[in-house]
Coordinates of C-alpha atoms and ligand atoms in Angstrom, one line a residue:
X1 CA -80.2 -13.7 37.7
X2 CA -78.7 -16.1 35.3
X3 CA -77.0 -19.4 36.0
X4 CA -73.7 -19.3 37.8
X5 CA -71.1 -19.7 35.4
X6 CA -67.3 -20.1 35.9
X7 CA -65.2 -17.0 34.1
X8 CA -61.8 -16.8 33.7
X9 CA -61.1 -12.8 33.3
X10 CA -57.5 -12.1 31.8
X11 CA -55.9 -9.1 32.0
X12 CA -52.9 -8.1 29.7
X13 CA -50.7 -4.8 30.4
X14 CA -52.1 -2.2 28.8
X15 CA -53.1 1.1 30.4
X16 CA -57.0 0.2 29.7
X17 CA -56.0 -2.6 32.7
X18 CA -58.1 -0.8 34.9
X19 CA -61.2 -1.1 33.1
X20 CA -61.1 -5.0 33.7
X21 CA -62.1 -4.2 38.0
X22 CA -65.2 -2.6 36.3
X23 CA -65.9 -5.6 34.4
X24 CA -65.1 -7.9 36.9
X25 CA -67.6 -6.1 39.1
X26 CA -70.5 -6.7 36.4
X27 CA -69.9 -10.4 35.7
X28 CA -69.8 -11.2 39.6
X29 CA -72.9 -9.1 40.2
X30 CA -74.6 -11.1 37.4
X31 CA -74.1 -13.9 39.9
X32 CA -70.8 -15.4 37.8
X33 CA -67.6 -16.7 39.6
X34 CA -65.0 -14.9 38.4
X35 CA -61.3 -15.5 38.7
X36 CA -59.0 -13.0 37.2
X37 CA -55.6 -14.2 35.9
X38 CA -53.2 -11.0 35.2
X39 CA -50.2 -11.1 33.1
X40 CA -47.2 -9.6 34.9
X41 CA -47.1 -6.4 33.3
X42 CA -51.3 -5.7 33.7
X43 CA -50.2 -5.6 37.7
X44 CA -47.8 -2.6 36.6
X45 CA -50.7 -0.8 35.8
X46 CA -53.3 -2.2 38.6
X47 CA -52.9 -4.4 41.6
X48 CA -53.6 -7.6 42.1
X49 CA -55.3 -6.8 45.6
X50 CA -58.4 -5.3 43.5
X51 CA -58.6 -8.2 41.9
X52 CA -59.0 -10.4 44.6
X53 CA -61.4 -8.0 46.4
X54 CA -63.7 -7.9 43.6
X55 CA -63.8 -11.6 42.8
X56 CA -63.5 -13.0 46.2
X57 CA -60.7 -15.4 44.4
X58 CA -56.8 -15.2 44.7
X59 CA -54.4 -13.6 41.7
X60 CA -51.8 -15.5 40.3
X61 CA -49.8 -14.7 37.4
X62 CA -47.2 -17.4 36.8
X63 CA -47.2 -21.2 36.1
X64 CA -44.7 -21.3 39.2
X65 CA -46.8 -19.3 41.7
X66 CA -47.8 -21.6 44.3
X67 CA -47.5 -24.6 42.6
X68 CA -48.8 -26.8 45.3
X69 CA -52.4 -25.3 45.0
X70 CA -53.0 -23.3 41.7
X71 CA -53.4 -25.9 39.2
X72 CA -52.6 -23.9 36.0
X73 CA -54.3 -26.7 33.6
X74 CA -57.4 -27.1 35.2
X75 CA -58.2 -23.5 35.7
X76 CA -58.7 -23.4 32.0
X77 CA -60.0 -26.5 31.9
X78 CA -62.8 -25.9 34.0
X79 CA -63.8 -22.4 32.5
X80 CA -67.5 -22.0 31.1
X81 CA -65.8 -18.5 29.6
X82 CA -62.8 -17.0 29.0
X83 CA -62.7 -13.0 28.7
X84 CA -59.1 -11.3 28.1
X85 CA -59.7 -7.7 28.8
X86 CA -57.5 -5.8 27.7
X87 CA -56.2 -8.1 25.1
X88 CA -52.6 -5.9 23.9
X89 CA -51.2 -6.6 20.6
X90 CA -48.3 -8.7 22.3
X91 CA -51.0 -11.1 24.3
X92 CA -52.8 -11.8 21.0
X93 CA -49.4 -12.4 19.2
X94 CA -48.5 -14.9 22.7
X95 CA -52.2 -16.4 21.9
X96 CA -51.7 -17.2 18.2
X97 CA -48.3 -18.7 18.6
X98 CA -49.5 -21.1 21.6
X99 CA -47.1 -20.0 24.0
X100 CA -47.5 -20.9 27.6
X101 CA -45.0 -18.6 29.5
X102 CA -47.7 -17.5 31.8
X103 CA -50.8 -18.6 34.0
X104 CA -53.0 -16.6 31.2
X105 CA -51.4 -18.1 28.2
X106 CA -51.3 -21.7 29.5
X107 CA -54.8 -20.8 30.4
X108 CA -55.9 -20.2 26.9
X109 CA -54.3 -23.2 25.7
X110 CA -55.9 -25.6 27.9
X111 CA -59.2 -23.7 27.9
X112 CA -62.1 -25.8 25.4
X113 CA -65.0 -23.0 26.1
X114 CA -65.7 -19.9 24.0
X115 CA -62.9 -17.4 24.5
X116 CA -63.4 -13.3 24.3
X117 CA -60.7 -11.1 23.5
X118 CA -61.7 -7.0 23.9
X119 CA -58.4 -5.8 22.3
X120 CA -57.0 -2.5 23.6
X121 CA -53.7 -0.9 21.8
X122 CA -52.7 2.2 19.9
X123 CA -54.4 2.2 16.7
X124 CA -51.0 1.7 14.4
X125 CA -50.9 -1.4 16.2
X126 CA -54.2 -2.3 15.7
X127 CA -53.7 -1.9 12.0
X128 CA -50.2 -3.4 12.1
X129 CA -50.1 -6.2 9.1
X130 CA -49.2 -8.5 12.2
X131 CA -52.3 -7.8 14.3
X132 CA -54.4 -7.6 11.5
X133 CA -52.9 -11.6 10.7
X134 CA -53.3 -12.7 14.7
X135 CA -56.9 -11.3 15.0
X136 CA -57.9 -13.2 11.7
X137 CA -56.0 -16.4 13.2
X138 CA -57.8 -16.1 16.2
X139 CA -61.1 -15.9 14.7
X140 CA -60.5 -18.6 12.2
X141 CA -59.7 -20.9 15.2
X142 CA -63.4 -19.8 16.8
X143 CA -62.3 -17.0 19.4
X144 CA -64.1 -14.1 19.3
X145 CA -62.0 -10.9 19.0
X146 CA -64.3 -7.7 19.4
X147 CA -64.1 -4.6 17.5
X148 CA -62.5 -1.7 19.4
X149 CA -63.9 1.5 20.1
X150 CA -62.6 4.6 18.4
X151 CA -61.9 7.3 20.3
X152 CA -59.5 8.9 22.8
X153 CA -56.7 6.8 23.7
X154 CA -53.8 7.1 26.3
X155 CA -52.5 10.7 26.0
X156 CA -53.2 13.0 22.9
X157 CA -53.8 10.0 20.4
X158 CA -57.1 8.8 19.5
X159 CA -58.6 6.6 16.8
X160 CA -59.6 3.0 16.8
X161 CA -58.4 0.8 19.4
X162 CA -59.6 1.7 22.8
X163 CA -61.3 -0.7 25.2
X164 CA -65.2 -0.8 24.9
X165 CA -66.9 -0.2 27.9
X166 CA -67.1 -2.6 30.2
X167 CA -70.7 -3.2 30.2
X168 CA -70.5 -3.6 26.3
X169 CA -67.9 -6.5 27.1
X170 CA -70.1 -7.9 30.0
X171 CA -73.1 -7.8 27.5
X172 CA -71.2 -9.9 25.1
X173 CA -69.5 -12.2 27.5
X174 CA -73.2 -13.2 28.8
X175 CA -74.3 -13.6 24.9
X176 CA -71.6 -16.2 24.6
X177 CA -72.8 -17.8 28.0
X178 CA -76.3 -17.7 26.7
X179 CA -75.3 -19.3 23.0
X180 CA -73.2 -21.7 24.4
X181 CA -71.1 -21.3 21.6
X182 CA -68.6 -18.9 19.7
X183 CA -70.4 -15.9 17.6
X184 CA -69.3 -16.4 14.0
X185 CA -67.4 -14.0 12.1
X186 CA -69.5 -14.2 9.2
X187 CA -70.6 -10.7 7.9
X188 CA -67.2 -9.5 6.8
X189 CA -67.9 -6.9 3.5
X190 CA -71.8 -6.6 4.3
X191 CA -73.0 -3.2 4.9
X192 CA -75.8 -3.0 7.5
X193 CA -78.2 -0.1 8.0
X194 CA -79.9 -0.6 11.6
X195 CA -82.6 2.0 13.4
X196 CA -83.3 2.1 16.5
X197 CA -85.0 4.1 19.5
X198 CA -88.4 6.1 19.7
X199 CA -89.2 9.2 17.6
X200 CA -90.1 12.3 18.8
X201 CA -92.6 14.2 17.2
X202 CA -92.5 18.3 17.9
X203 CA -95.7 20.0 19.1
X204 CA -94.0 23.1 19.9
X205 CA -90.2 23.9 21.2
X206 CA -90.7 22.1 24.8
X207 CA -93.0 19.3 23.7
X208 CA -93.3 16.1 21.4
X209 CA -95.0 13.0 21.2
X210 CA -93.1 10.2 22.0
X211 CA -93.1 6.2 22.8
X212 CA -91.9 3.9 25.4
X213 CA -89.2 2.5 23.2
X214 CA -85.7 2.0 24.5
X215 CA -83.9 1.6 21.9
X216 CA -82.5 -1.5 23.5
X217 CA -83.3 -4.4 20.6
X218 CA -81.7 -2.0 17.8
X219 CA -78.8 -1.1 19.5
X220 CA -78.1 -5.0 20.3
X221 CA -78.8 -5.7 16.5
X222 CA -76.1 -3.2 15.8
X223 CA -73.5 -4.5 18.4
X224 CA -74.2 -8.4 17.2
X225 CA -73.9 -7.4 13.6
X226 CA -70.4 -5.2 14.2
X227 CA -69.0 -7.9 16.1
X228 CA -69.8 -10.4 13.4
X229 CA -67.8 -8.5 11.3
X230 CA -70.6 -6.0 9.6
X231 CA -70.3 -2.1 8.7
X232 CA -72.7 -1.0 10.5
X233 CA -74.6 2.1 10.8
X234 CA -76.9 3.0 13.5
X235 CA -79.9 5.7 13.2
X236 CA -80.7 6.4 16.9
X237 CA -83.8 8.0 17.7
X238 CA -84.6 8.6 21.4
X239 CA -82.8 5.5 23.3
X240 CA -82.5 5.1 27.4
X241 CA -79.0 6.5 27.6
X242 CA -77.5 3.5 25.7
X243 CA -73.8 3.5 25.0
X244 CA -73.3 3.5 21.5
X245 CA -71.9 -0.1 19.9
X246 CA -68.2 -0.4 19.7
X247 CA -67.3 0.0 15.7
X248 CA -70.8 1.4 14.6
X249 CA -71.1 4.6 13.1
X250 CA -73.9 6.2 14.9
X251 CA -76.1 8.8 13.5
X252 CA -78.5 10.6 15.9
X253 CA -81.9 12.0 14.9
X254 CA -85.4 13.0 16.3
X255 CA -88.7 13.2 14.4
X256 CA -89.8 10.3 11.7
X257 CA -89.1 12.8 9.1
X258 CA -85.0 12.7 10.1
X259 CA -85.2 9.0 10.5
X260 CA -86.9 9.0 7.1
X261 CA -84.2 11.0 5.5
X262 CA -81.6 9.1 6.8
X263 CA -82.5 6.1 5.7
X264 CA -83.0 7.4 2.3
X265 CA -79.4 8.9 2.4
X266 CA -77.7 5.3 3.5
X267 CA -79.9 2.9 2.1
X268 CA -78.3 2.9 -1.5
X269 CA -75.4 1.4 -0.1
X270 CA -76.5 -1.0 2.6
X271 CA -77.1 -4.8 2.0
X272 CA -79.0 -5.2 4.6
X273 CA -81.9 -3.1 6.6
X274 CA -83.0 -3.4 9.8
X275 CA -85.6 -1.2 11.3
X276 CA -86.1 -1.6 14.9
X277 CA -87.0 2.2 15.2
X278 CA -90.6 2.5 16.5
X279 CA -91.3 5.4 14.1
X280 CA -94.1 7.3 15.2
X281 CA -97.1 7.0 12.5
X282 CA -98.4 10.6 13.3
X283 CA -97.2 13.9 13.6
X284 CA -98.4 16.7 14.4
X285 CA -99.4 18.9 11.3
X286 CA -98.2 22.2 12.3
X287 CA -95.3 22.9 14.9
X288 CA -96.1 26.0 16.8
X289 CA -92.8 28.1 16.7
X290 CA -93.8 29.6 20.3
X291 CA -94.6 27.8 23.5
X292 CA -98.3 26.6 23.8
X293 CA -99.6 28.5 26.7
X294 CA -102.5 27.5 28.9
X295 CA -105.4 29.6 29.2
X296 CA -106.0 31.9 32.6
X297 CA -109.6 30.5 32.3
X298 CA -109.6 26.7 33.9
X299 CA -113.0 26.2 31.8
X300 CA -111.8 27.2 28.3
X301 CA -110.9 24.5 25.8
X302 CA -108.0 22.8 25.7
X303 CA -106.1 23.1 22.4
X304 CA -106.7 20.3 19.5
X305 CA -103.7 19.1 18.0
X306 CA -104.3 18.1 14.5
X307 CA -101.8 14.8 13.3
X308 CA -100.5 13.8 9.7
X309 CA -99.5 10.8 8.6
X310 CA -95.7 10.1 8.7
X311 CA -93.7 7.8 5.8
X312 CA -94.1 4.1 6.2
X313 CA -90.1 4.2 6.2
X314 CA -90.1 0.3 5.9
X315 CA -92.6 0.1 3.4
X316 CA -90.7 2.6 1.3
X317 CA -87.7 0.7 1.5
X318 CA -89.4 -2.4 0.1
X319 CA -91.4 -0.2 -2.7
X320 CA -87.7 1.3 -3.3
X321 CA -85.9 -2.1 -3.9
X322 CA -89.0 -3.2 -6.0
X323 CA -88.6 -0.2 -8.0
X324 CA -84.6 -1.1 -8.6
X325 CA -83.4 1.6 -6.6
X326 CA -81.9 -0.3 -4.0
X327 CA -79.8 -2.6 -6.2
X328 CA -77.4 -3.3 -3.4
X329 CA -80.2 -4.6 -0.8
X330 CA -80.6 -8.0 0.3
X331 CA -82.7 -8.3 3.2
X332 CA -85.2 -6.2 4.8
X333 CA -86.1 -6.8 8.3
X334 CA -89.2 -5.3 10.4
X335 CA -90.0 -5.2 13.8
X336 CA -93.7 -5.8 15.0
X337 CA -94.9 -4.9 18.5
X338 CA -98.0 -6.4 18.6
X339 CA -101.1 -7.3 20.8
X340 CA -104.0 -9.4 20.1
X341 CA -107.5 -8.2 20.3
X342 CA -110.9 -9.3 18.8
X343 CA -110.0 -9.8 15.2
X344 CA -106.9 -12.5 16.1
X345 CA -104.1 -13.3 18.2
X346 CA -100.9 -11.7 18.2
X347 CA -99.3 -14.0 15.3
X348 CA -102.7 -13.5 13.2
X349 CA -101.8 -9.5 13.1
X350 CA -98.2 -10.1 12.6
X351 CA -98.6 -12.5 9.7
X352 CA -100.9 -9.8 8.3
X353 CA -98.0 -7.1 8.7
X354 CA -95.6 -9.2 7.0
X355 CA -97.9 -9.4 3.9
X356 CA -98.5 -5.6 4.2
X357 CA -94.8 -4.6 4.6
X358 CA -92.9 -6.7 2.2
X359 CA -90.1 -7.6 4.2
X360 CA -88.2 -10.5 4.1
X361 CA -88.2 -11.1 7.7
X362 CA -90.3 -9.8 10.6
X363 CA -89.6 -9.8 14.0
X364 CA -92.6 -10.2 16.4
X365 CA -92.8 -9.2 20.1
X366 CA -95.9 -9.4 22.1
X367 CA -96.3 -6.3 24.0
X368 CA -97.9 -5.3 27.5
X369 CA -97.4 -5.1 30.8
X370 CA -93.6 -5.2 31.5
X371 CA -93.4 -7.1 28.1
X372 CA -90.9 -5.9 25.2
X373 CA -90.8 -2.2 26.2
X374 CA -88.0 -1.4 28.4
X375 CA -87.4 -4.3 29.7
X376 CA -83.6 -6.7 29.0
X377 CA -85.5 -9.9 28.5
X378 CA -87.5 -10.6 25.6
X379 CA -88.7 -13.6 23.3
X380 CA -91.1 -13.4 20.3
X381 CA -91.1 -15.0 16.8
X382 CA -89.3 -14.7 13.3
X383 CA -91.7 -14.9 10.5
X384 CA -90.0 -14.9 6.7
X385 CA -91.4 -13.9 3.6
X386 CA -91.4 -17.8 2.6
X387 CA -93.8 -18.5 5.3
X388 CA -91.3 -20.0 7.9
X389 CA -91.8 -19.1 11.4
X390 CA -89.8 -19.7 14.2
X391 CA -89.6 -19.0 17.8
X392 CA -87.3 -16.9 19.7
X393 CA -86.5 -18.3 22.9
X394 CA -86.3 -16.2 26.1
X395 CA -83.1 -14.3 26.9
X396 CA -81.4 -10.9 26.7
X397 CA -82.1 -8.8 23.7
X398 CA -78.9 -9.7 22.7
X399 CA -79.4 -13.4 22.5
X400 CA -82.7 -12.7 20.6
X401 CA -80.6 -10.2 18.0
X402 CA -78.1 -12.9 17.7
X403 CA -80.7 -15.0 16.6
X404 CA -82.1 -12.7 14.2
X405 CA -78.8 -12.0 13.0
X406 CA -78.5 -16.2 12.5
X407 CA -81.5 -15.6 10.3
X408 CA -80.0 -12.4 8.2
X409 CA -76.8 -14.5 7.7
X410 CA -78.5 -17.6 5.8
X411 CA -80.9 -15.5 3.8
X412 CA -77.6 -13.6 2.8
X413 CA -75.9 -17.2 2.2
X414 CA -78.3 -18.1 0.0
X415 CA -78.3 -15.2 -2.1
X416 CA -81.4 -13.9 -1.4
X417 CA -83.8 -10.8 -0.8
Ligands
LIG1 N1 -92.2 1.2 10.7 C1 -91.9 2.2 9.6 N2 -92.2 3.6 9.6 C2 -93.7 3.9 10.4 C3 -94.1 3.3 11.2 C4 -93.2 1.8 11.4 O1 -90.6 1.9 8.7 N3 -93.9 5.3 10.1 C5 -91.6 0.2 10.8 C6 -91.2 -0.2 12.4 O2 -89.9 0.5 12.4 C7 -91.0 -1.3 12.0 C8 -92.6 -1.7 11.6 O3 -92.6 -0.8 10.4 O4 -90.2 -2.3 11.7 C9 -93.6 -2.1 11.9 O5 -93.9 -1.1 12.9 P1 -95.5 -1.0 14.2 O6 -95.5 0.1 14.4 O7 -95.7 -2.1 14.6 O8 -96.4 -1.3 12.8 P2 -97.4 -0.2 11.8 O9 -97.2 -0.2 10.3 O10 -97.2 1.6 12.4 O11 -98.6 -1.2 12.4 P3 -99.6 -0.7 13.6 O12 -99.5 0.5 14.0 O13 -101.1 -0.5 12.7 O14 -99.7 -1.8 14.1

C-alpha cells in the first residue's frame, strides 16, 4: 500500500459524473483519505450519499454550506492532490478565470498541490477554440489536463471527449503522488511508436509459443507519453487484459513477424521508438495447418518442433536509422530483462546488450522470482549510449515510465539520436 495521502476528488456536472464513484472507491482502496467536492450540477447526476458512503467523508458543494465547520480554504490548502473527474468545459473555463463561486473552484484556487483534470464533454466542446485555449492555459500553469479517450459519448455520438477509465485516472493520480510534482506537457508534436506485450508464435491452430510479458511497462510508457502531449501509436502483443491508454492509437498484433511488419510500417513517421515488447527470438519453422494429435501409443516419440530465428526488430531499426531510412528518428529505446550468470551480473550483460543493439537508451530490469514480469512495481537501471548510467527508483511501472520519458525528453531537447 502507498503512503496515505489527502486527495480531493472534484466532480463537475456531466453524465460521466457517475464514473467518479469508481474513482473514489479505487483511491480509498489504495489507502488514501478522499474528500469529494462536487458541483451543484454534478449532484443532478449522482447523489451526495453515494460519495459520502464511498469516501467516508461529508460532501458539500457551496462555500456557504456549514460555514462553521467546512473550512473552504483549508480543504485546498491541505490537499496532497486534487483530481477533477469529470472536468466539464464549464468547469475548465471557471478554473481558468479563477472563479471561486462554489466549493470546488474555491478549492482549486487555494490548492498548492498537483492538480489533475480529467475532461469529459462532447467532441465539439473539446475541440472548440475556447476549450482548447483553456486547456493550454491550465497546462501552462502547471496543471495536468488528461487527454480524453475516444469512443461512445452520450446517446449516439462518438469521438474524442470520453472520460478515461477510472483505473487510468487513478493510475495517473498515483503517479503524481509518487513523483510529488506535475507531469510536464513537453512532448507536443512528438510522434512515438511503442511496442508492448509478448508475441505469440503459432505452432498449430490451437497452440503457440508465448512468454510472460504482461505489457504493463509498455502500456505505461504509451500512457505517460500521450499525457505529456506526444502522438502515440502502440503496437500491442498479448497483454494481461490491459485497458487501452486514452488518446493512443492501438494496433494489435500476434506474432513477432506481425510486430516487425507493424514497426516497419509506422517507424518512418516516428521520432521515438520504444521497444518494450517481449519479442520471441525463435518461432516454429513450420506452422501446422491442422492440430497436432498425440499418438494412441504412449511410448511413441513426441513431436519435435524445429525453430527458426526471428528478426531482431530493435537492431533492425537501429540499422535502418544508420542507413538513413528513418530520417525522423531521434531516440531508440530498448528494454533488457536480465539475470546474472557465471559470466557477470545484470549490469555486465546489460552494458554488452546496449553495445550490441546500438540503441540510445536501454532500460534494464533484473528478472527472477516475482520481479519485472506480471507485477505492478519494479525498479532497474537506465543505460545511455554515451555511457551515462542511472538507477530507476523502486515504484509503479508508471513511475518508471515517467522517469524513462524524462530521459527521452532530455535526448530530444539536446537534438540527439
Ligand atoms: N527485441 C527485438 N526483437 C527480437 C528480440 C528482442 O526487437 N527478436 C528487443 C526487445 O523488444 C527489447 C530488446 O530487444 O527491447 C532486448 O530484448 P531481450 O530479449 O532482452 O534481448 P535479446 O536480444 O533477445 O537477447 P537475449 O535474449 O540473448 O538476452
